[in-house]
């Protein structure tokens, strides 16, 4: 990361100026908790941008259960950890939670903010390492920022893949809580990615076991229109099962769109 710092930092600092006017003027809310170590998080607090708002990256309605609950759960977890004198003695965990809106362009925009804060912190540490400030002298704004130790989320596999492609350029670890794509298991491509849920491999294996157990030769996958994520999830799961384990079973697959 040291080698790319002089070249990448100016680009990231100017990233906001390159955004479309509507996107550049929109200030997204950020939930912060101070601490010695800052953990970033990407939660889908809002729904995806409507089709007409995608170019502006203007998100939809608030997701109270899915989004707000995850924000509160993270704050509660950090409070419990910080209050425990045994887990991390003399060290407090903080957070910087940003809204991914379950959309790749928004998640990448917010990931750039994580990286920008980290790079500014590194730059200021280098430039200010030999200076002493008096108690009455305010610190420069950049000195108040701390680098992100890692990022939790986002929830979508497709969005998590794009975020990982960006974060790994700066050696920033990423831990997903619901991204189950099989592709993310490839450590040669996603070396800074971890997750706390199993991949779709187990689901595919279970589907195959059912097919073999009942000696089925014909399988139908039914999906509905309107939820692209679930639709792709079902299709990819069936496709993976038939390709990965085709040597174990001979079966025809029919995909039905129930719309």
XYZ file of C-alpha atoms in Angstrom:
259
model
C 0.000 0.000 0.000
C 2.952 2.327 0.646
C 3.952 2.272 -3.001
C 0.538 3.307 -4.290
C -0.143 5.954 -1.656
C 1.387 8.970 -3.505
C -0.631 8.156 -6.625
C -3.945 6.995 -5.205
C -4.439 9.594 -2.472
C -4.868 12.601 -4.817
C -7.347 10.630 -6.924
C -9.453 9.702 -3.917
C -9.375 13.238 -2.554
C -10.762 14.453 -5.872
C -13.293 11.634 -6.206
C -16.100 13.718 -4.753
C -15.532 16.455 -7.302
C -15.948 13.965 -10.137
C -19.388 12.801 -9.032
C -22.523 14.018 -10.819
C -23.917 17.201 -9.221
C -26.895 15.431 -7.659
C -24.690 12.749 -6.115
C -21.968 15.129 -5.019
C -24.425 17.364 -3.193
C -26.163 14.505 -1.378
C -24.649 13.999 2.064
C -25.086 10.473 3.330
C -25.505 9.922 7.045
C -22.691 8.132 8.859
C -22.951 6.518 12.298
C -19.699 6.805 14.236
C -18.442 5.560 17.587
C -15.033 6.702 18.782
C -12.417 4.181 19.839
C -8.771 3.184 19.667
C -9.471 0.804 16.773
C -12.105 1.743 14.198
C -14.112 -0.944 12.407
C -15.973 0.023 9.252
C -19.352 -1.443 8.348
C -21.572 -1.414 5.281
C -25.216 -2.072 6.126
C -28.210 -1.698 3.835
C -30.056 0.899 5.896
C -32.086 1.941 2.843
C -33.572 0.012 -0.044
C -31.972 0.035 -3.476
C -32.285 3.199 -5.563
C -35.376 3.156 -7.795
C -34.643 2.718 -11.491
C -35.017 6.432 -12.204
C -32.699 7.338 -9.299
C -29.845 4.926 -10.083
C -27.711 7.531 -11.951
C -27.992 9.819 -8.906
C -27.389 6.952 -6.457
C -30.399 8.159 -4.459
C -31.478 5.309 -2.203
C -35.022 4.158 -1.495
C -37.006 3.902 1.724
C -35.492 3.038 5.103
C -35.250 -0.657 5.944
C -36.192 -0.512 9.600
C -35.848 -4.176 10.474
C -33.008 -5.191 8.199
C -30.997 -1.980 8.246
C -31.591 -0.142 11.527
C -31.452 -3.327 13.588
C -28.007 -4.174 12.243
C -26.700 -0.726 13.105
C -28.050 -0.980 16.640
C -26.759 -4.550 16.965
C -23.240 -3.436 16.087
C -23.316 -0.572 18.584
C -24.626 -2.919 21.269
C -21.926 -5.495 20.511
C -19.134 -2.932 20.678
C -20.516 -1.567 23.955
C -20.463 -5.056 25.450
C -16.910 -5.704 24.263
C -15.618 -2.347 25.488
C -17.246 -2.887 28.883
C -15.511 -6.245 29.339
C -12.147 -5.760 31.132
C -10.863 -9.142 29.950
C -11.495 -9.202 26.198
C -9.524 -6.096 25.172
C -7.959 -4.471 28.245
C -7.057 -0.803 27.744
C -8.306 -0.917 24.143
C -11.676 0.345 22.936
C -13.347 -0.525 19.658
C -15.045 2.158 17.611
C -17.022 2.039 14.407
C -17.872 3.934 11.269
C -21.098 2.606 9.773
C -22.107 3.572 6.246
C -25.166 2.785 4.141
C -24.671 0.472 1.155
C -28.334 0.629 0.055
C -27.859 -2.939 -1.255
C -26.436 -1.387 -4.428
C -22.933 -1.776 -5.832
C -22.340 1.843 -6.878
C -23.402 3.174 -3.468
C -21.315 0.572 -1.640
C -18.251 1.432 -3.727
C -18.812 5.131 -3.100
C -18.881 4.506 0.651
C -15.867 2.178 0.459
C -13.900 4.994 -1.120
C -14.719 7.089 1.934
C -13.272 4.362 4.176
C -10.090 4.283 2.120
C -9.839 8.054 1.924
C -10.025 8.380 5.711
C -7.346 5.723 6.115
C -4.994 7.296 3.590
C -5.463 10.785 5.018
C -4.649 9.428 8.474
C -1.459 7.806 7.174
C -0.428 10.978 5.357
C -1.020 13.155 8.406
C 0.920 10.758 10.622
C 3.901 11.127 8.318
C 3.676 14.883 7.934
C 2.913 15.571 11.588
C 5.180 12.997 13.169
C 7.864 15.539 14.006
C 5.570 18.327 15.226
C 4.272 19.024 18.695
C 1.008 20.856 19.278
C 0.211 22.759 22.422
C -2.962 22.052 24.359
C -4.512 25.279 23.111
C -3.603 24.636 19.473
C -6.357 22.723 17.648
C -5.365 19.663 15.685
C -5.796 19.687 11.910
C -9.031 18.019 10.758
C -7.162 15.072 9.234
C -5.540 14.234 12.561
C -8.919 13.411 14.038
C -9.441 10.574 11.567
C -8.270 7.055 12.218
C -7.626 4.337 9.662
C -10.184 1.587 9.250
C -8.916 -1.723 10.639
C -11.403 -3.691 8.550
C -14.871 -3.587 7.026
C -17.923 -5.670 7.957
C -20.385 -6.323 5.134
C -22.037 -5.684 2.793
C -24.788 -8.293 2.804
C -25.146 -8.985 -0.911
C -22.658 -11.372 -2.519
C -22.462 -9.435 -5.779
C -21.873 -6.160 -3.941
C -19.377 -7.783 -1.562
C -17.325 -8.983 -4.525
C -17.030 -5.486 -5.952
C -16.192 -3.992 -2.562
C -13.521 -6.644 -1.992
C -11.926 -5.878 -5.353
C -11.437 -2.325 -4.107
C -10.514 -2.935 -0.465
C -7.874 -5.558 -1.179
C -5.871 -3.009 -3.153
C -5.254 -1.281 0.179
C -4.831 -4.418 2.323
C -8.108 -3.766 4.173
C -9.747 -6.964 5.493
C -13.425 -7.569 4.810
C -15.771 -9.830 6.790
C -19.197 -10.571 5.312
C -22.162 -11.673 7.389
C -24.491 -12.956 4.660
C -22.528 -13.108 1.381
C -22.657 -16.771 0.372
C -21.368 -16.740 -3.211
C -19.098 -19.655 -4.058
C -16.820 -17.300 -5.993
C -15.743 -15.591 -2.772
C -14.109 -18.824 -1.590
C -11.319 -18.330 -4.132
C -8.463 -16.934 -2.032
C -6.329 -16.280 -5.095
C -8.852 -13.628 -6.132
C -10.219 -12.466 -2.760
C -7.339 -12.848 -0.336
C -8.619 -10.297 2.208
C -12.156 -11.684 2.362
C -13.661 -13.715 5.208
C -17.230 -14.585 6.126
C -19.133 -15.946 9.088
C -21.654 -17.987 7.067
C -21.082 -21.047 4.861
C -20.939 -20.652 1.099
C -23.548 -21.919 -1.334
C -21.536 -25.120 -1.692
C -23.383 -26.712 1.220
C -26.749 -25.679 -0.194
C -25.821 -27.139 -3.557
C -24.611 -30.320 -1.891
C -27.885 -30.644 0.023
C -29.893 -30.160 -3.164
C -27.919 -32.883 -4.865
C -28.321 -35.280 -1.941
C -32.102 -34.885 -2.156
C -32.048 -35.542 -5.909
C -29.934 -38.672 -5.418
C -31.940 -39.913 -2.445
C -35.208 -39.953 -4.375
C -33.592 -40.840 -7.700
C -35.050 -37.812 -9.427
C -34.214 -37.219 -13.075
C -36.084 -33.941 -13.522
C -35.844 -30.816 -11.361
C -37.790 -27.548 -11.633
C -36.571 -24.295 -10.093
C -39.364 -21.760 -9.571
C -38.621 -18.090 -8.948
C -40.708 -14.941 -8.874
C -40.128 -11.587 -10.491
C -39.292 -8.540 -8.406
C -36.430 -9.634 -6.189
C -33.372 -9.854 -8.389
C -31.118 -11.082 -5.606
C -33.280 -14.077 -4.674
C -33.847 -14.803 -8.326
C -30.139 -14.971 -9.104
C -29.493 -16.829 -5.871
C -31.861 -19.629 -6.888
C -30.641 -19.826 -10.460
C -26.961 -19.875 -9.559
C -27.548 -22.484 -6.884
C -29.216 -24.847 -9.340
C -26.628 -24.161 -12.018
C -23.763 -24.820 -9.638
C -25.324 -28.061 -8.434
C -25.734 -29.460 -11.924
C -22.268 -28.424 -13.116
C -20.286 -29.266 -9.989
C -21.801 -32.682 -9.419
C -22.790 -33.667 -12.959
C -20.597 -36.759 -12.679
C -22.749 -38.038 -9.804
C -26.219 -37.664 -11.236
C -27.919 -37.244 -14.600
C -30.753 -34.791 -14.310
C -32.670 -32.307 -16.449
C -33.363 -28.836 -15.067
C -36.297 -26.558 -15.890
C -36.270 -22.933 -14.723
C -39.724 -21.376 -14.350
C -40.449 -17.651 -14.033
C -43.609 -17.333 -11.931
C -44.585 -13.763 -12.815
